[in-house]
Short mmCIF file of C-alpha atoms in Angstrom, two decimals:
data_model
loop_
_atom_site.label_atom_id
_atom_site.label_comp_id
_atom_site.label_asym_id
_atom_site.label_seq_id
_atom_site.Cartn_x
_atom_site.Cartn_y
_atom_site.Cartn_z
CA MET O 12 162.23 -141.11 -36.65
CA GLN O 13 161.03 -143.94 -38.71
CA GLY O 14 159.90 -143.24 -42.31
CA GLN O 15 161.66 -139.90 -42.62
CA GLN O 16 164.65 -139.32 -44.81
CA PRO O 17 167.81 -138.04 -43.17
CA GLY O 18 168.08 -134.32 -43.79
CA GLY O 19 164.44 -134.18 -44.93
CA TRP O 20 163.97 -130.90 -43.07
CA ILE O 21 166.43 -129.27 -45.47
CA SER O 22 163.95 -129.76 -48.31
CA TYR O 23 161.59 -127.45 -46.39
CA VAL O 24 164.09 -124.94 -45.02
CA VAL O 25 165.94 -124.17 -48.28
CA PRO O 26 162.83 -123.14 -50.24
CA LEU O 27 161.63 -121.06 -47.27
CA VAL O 28 164.95 -119.24 -47.12
CA VAL O 29 164.93 -118.62 -50.88
CA VAL O 30 161.35 -117.31 -50.76
CA ALA O 31 162.19 -115.13 -47.75
CA VAL O 32 165.19 -113.58 -49.52
CA VAL O 33 163.23 -112.96 -52.73
CA MET O 34 160.33 -111.44 -50.78
CA ALA O 35 162.71 -109.21 -48.79
CA ILE O 36 164.24 -107.90 -52.03
CA ARG O 37 160.77 -107.36 -53.52
CA TRP O 38 159.58 -105.61 -50.35
CA LYS O 39 162.55 -103.25 -50.48
CA ARG O 40 161.84 -102.35 -54.13
CA MET O 41 158.11 -102.08 -53.58
CA GLY O 42 157.92 -98.32 -53.14
CA ARG O 43 159.63 -97.58 -56.46
CA VAL O 44 157.53 -96.65 -59.44
CA ARG O 45 158.49 -98.70 -62.48
CA PRO O 46 157.41 -97.81 -66.01
CA LEU O 47 154.35 -99.71 -67.21
CA THR O 48 154.17 -100.34 -70.93
CA LEU O 49 150.74 -101.66 -71.80
CA GLU O 50 151.97 -103.01 -75.13
CA HIS O 51 154.32 -105.43 -73.32
CA LEU O 52 151.88 -106.92 -70.82
CA TRP O 53 150.92 -109.77 -73.17
CA ILE O 54 154.47 -111.13 -73.49
CA LEU O 55 154.77 -113.16 -70.24
CA PRO O 56 151.35 -114.85 -70.58
CA ALA O 57 152.04 -115.61 -74.26
CA ILE O 58 155.40 -117.22 -73.50
CA TYR O 59 153.88 -119.21 -70.67
CA ALA O 60 150.96 -120.29 -72.90
CA VAL O 61 153.42 -121.56 -75.51
CA VAL O 62 155.35 -123.51 -72.85
CA ILE O 63 152.13 -125.06 -71.56
CA GLY O 64 150.94 -125.75 -75.10
CA VAL O 65 154.14 -127.59 -75.95
CA THR O 66 154.04 -129.48 -72.65
CA PHE O 67 150.41 -130.49 -73.11
CA ALA O 68 151.07 -131.49 -76.73
CA ARG O 69 153.87 -133.82 -75.66
CA PHE O 70 152.27 -135.06 -72.44
CA PRO O 71 148.52 -134.32 -72.54
CA PRO O 72 146.45 -134.57 -69.38
CA GLN O 73 144.54 -137.83 -69.14
CA GLY O 74 140.83 -138.27 -68.47
CA TRP O 75 139.56 -135.90 -65.82
CA GLY O 76 142.89 -134.05 -65.95
CA TRP O 77 141.49 -131.80 -68.70
CA ALA O 78 138.51 -130.82 -66.55
CA PHE O 79 140.73 -130.11 -63.56
CA CYS O 80 143.01 -127.99 -65.76
CA LEU O 81 140.04 -125.95 -67.00
CA VAL O 82 138.88 -125.38 -63.43
CA ALA O 83 142.44 -124.41 -62.48
CA VAL O 84 142.62 -121.86 -65.32
CA GLY O 85 139.36 -120.34 -64.07
CA LEU O 86 140.53 -120.26 -60.47
CA GLY O 87 143.87 -118.83 -61.55
CA ALA O 88 142.07 -116.16 -63.57
CA ALA O 89 139.99 -115.16 -60.54
CA LEU O 90 143.09 -114.98 -58.35
CA GLY O 91 145.05 -113.13 -61.04
CA TRP O 92 142.29 -110.57 -61.56
CA GLN O 93 142.29 -109.91 -57.81
CA ARG O 94 146.08 -109.58 -57.76
CA GLY O 95 145.96 -107.25 -60.76
CA LYS O 96 143.49 -105.02 -58.91
CA MET O 97 145.97 -104.81 -56.03
CA MET O 98 148.72 -103.41 -58.26
CA ARG O 99 148.99 -99.62 -58.09
CA ILE O 100 149.01 -97.92 -61.47
CA THR O 101 149.85 -94.23 -61.69
CA LEU O 102 149.63 -91.72 -64.51
CA ASP O 103 152.18 -88.92 -64.72
CA PRO O 104 150.13 -85.83 -65.57
CA GLU O 105 153.02 -84.15 -67.39
CA THR O 106 154.32 -86.99 -69.55
CA HIS O 107 151.13 -89.11 -69.69
CA ARG O 108 153.20 -92.20 -68.94
CA LEU O 109 151.98 -95.01 -66.79
CA GLY O 110 153.87 -96.31 -63.80
CA GLN O 111 153.36 -99.35 -61.66
CA THR O 112 154.05 -99.85 -57.99
CA SER O 113 153.62 -103.20 -56.33
CA SER O 114 151.36 -103.00 -53.33
CA PRO O 115 152.06 -104.78 -50.05
CA ALA O 116 148.71 -106.55 -50.46
CA ALA O 117 149.78 -107.98 -53.85
CA LEU O 118 153.04 -109.27 -52.36
CA LEU O 119 151.29 -110.78 -49.36
CA PHE O 120 148.79 -112.38 -51.74
CA ILE O 121 151.63 -114.19 -53.52
CA VAL O 122 153.15 -115.23 -50.18
CA LEU O 123 149.77 -116.66 -49.19
CA LEU O 124 149.58 -118.64 -52.45
CA ILE O 125 153.09 -120.01 -51.83
CA VAL O 126 152.16 -121.03 -48.27
CA VAL O 127 148.98 -122.76 -49.47
CA ARG O 128 150.90 -124.60 -52.20
CA SER O 129 153.66 -125.67 -49.81
CA SER O 130 151.13 -126.83 -47.24
CA ALA O 131 149.32 -128.90 -49.85
CA ARG O 132 152.60 -130.43 -50.99
CA GLY O 133 153.52 -131.25 -47.39
CA ALA O 134 150.12 -132.78 -46.74
CA LEU O 135 150.43 -134.93 -49.87
CA SER O 136 153.89 -136.14 -48.85
CA TYR O 137 152.66 -137.19 -45.39
CA ALA O 138 149.49 -138.76 -46.77
CA GLY O 139 151.54 -141.30 -48.67
CA PRO O 140 150.50 -142.82 -51.97
CA VAL O 141 146.80 -142.00 -52.33
CA GLY O 142 146.58 -142.49 -56.07
CA LEU O 143 147.47 -138.93 -57.07
CA ASP O 144 149.41 -138.60 -60.30
CA PRO O 145 152.31 -136.12 -59.97
CA MET O 146 151.97 -135.25 -63.69
CA ALA O 147 148.29 -134.38 -63.21
CA ILE O 148 149.13 -132.17 -60.24
CA THR O 149 151.80 -130.43 -62.30
CA ASP O 150 149.36 -129.92 -65.18
CA VAL O 151 146.80 -128.35 -62.85
CA LEU O 152 149.41 -126.03 -61.28
CA MET O 153 150.63 -124.93 -64.72
CA ALA O 154 147.04 -124.18 -65.77
CA LEU O 155 146.48 -122.24 -62.54
CA ALA O 156 149.59 -120.15 -63.20
CA LEU O 157 148.50 -119.44 -66.78
CA GLY O 158 145.13 -118.15 -65.58
CA LEU O 159 146.81 -116.09 -62.87
CA PHE O 160 149.38 -114.42 -65.15
CA SER O 161 146.92 -113.79 -67.96
CA ALA O 162 144.11 -112.30 -65.86
CA GLN O 163 146.48 -110.14 -63.82
CA ARG O 164 147.99 -108.65 -66.96
CA LEU O 165 144.58 -108.22 -68.61
CA GLU O 166 143.18 -106.36 -65.60
CA MET O 167 146.22 -104.07 -65.51
CA TYR O 168 145.95 -103.46 -69.26
CA LEU O 169 142.27 -102.53 -69.09
CA ARG O 170 142.79 -100.26 -66.08
CA GLY O 171 145.80 -98.60 -67.73
CA LYS O 172 143.81 -97.99 -70.94
CA ARG O 173 140.99 -96.38 -68.93
CA MET O 174 143.49 -94.15 -67.14
CA LEU O 175 145.06 -93.02 -70.42
CA ALA O 176 141.64 -92.39 -71.99
CA GLY O 177 140.43 -90.36 -68.98
#
């Protein structure tokens, strides 16, 4: 085929296999209750915010990139809040400790996001050069992830606090 790189299909198969293996492992562990420490929920979003802050300080988005990043944070927050609501949080009546169990819906939600992202990437690669800046796309995806992680953890924190108070 003209215009395709030899072995180009490998660039699609390898990530799919990796995602499938990771999802299979996650699916197997899904039924287990893991301890949920509310005081630690802020750590991942904080680390990610620092990484994004350093990245944006060194290579700031240009022009409309800032607006797209703000929209992406908002969209990520909406998606993260929904994913946080899908996480099962339990309270042990004897020890008053919280536990977390991933729900199948939360896992399928992440798989759906991965499929949408991969489809968009594939569509962009077939569309050819249409004036899209790869750095701008990366900035938007990082902002989306920050909103997703932060809102998911915030929703779980608030729900866990209500459970402990009640």
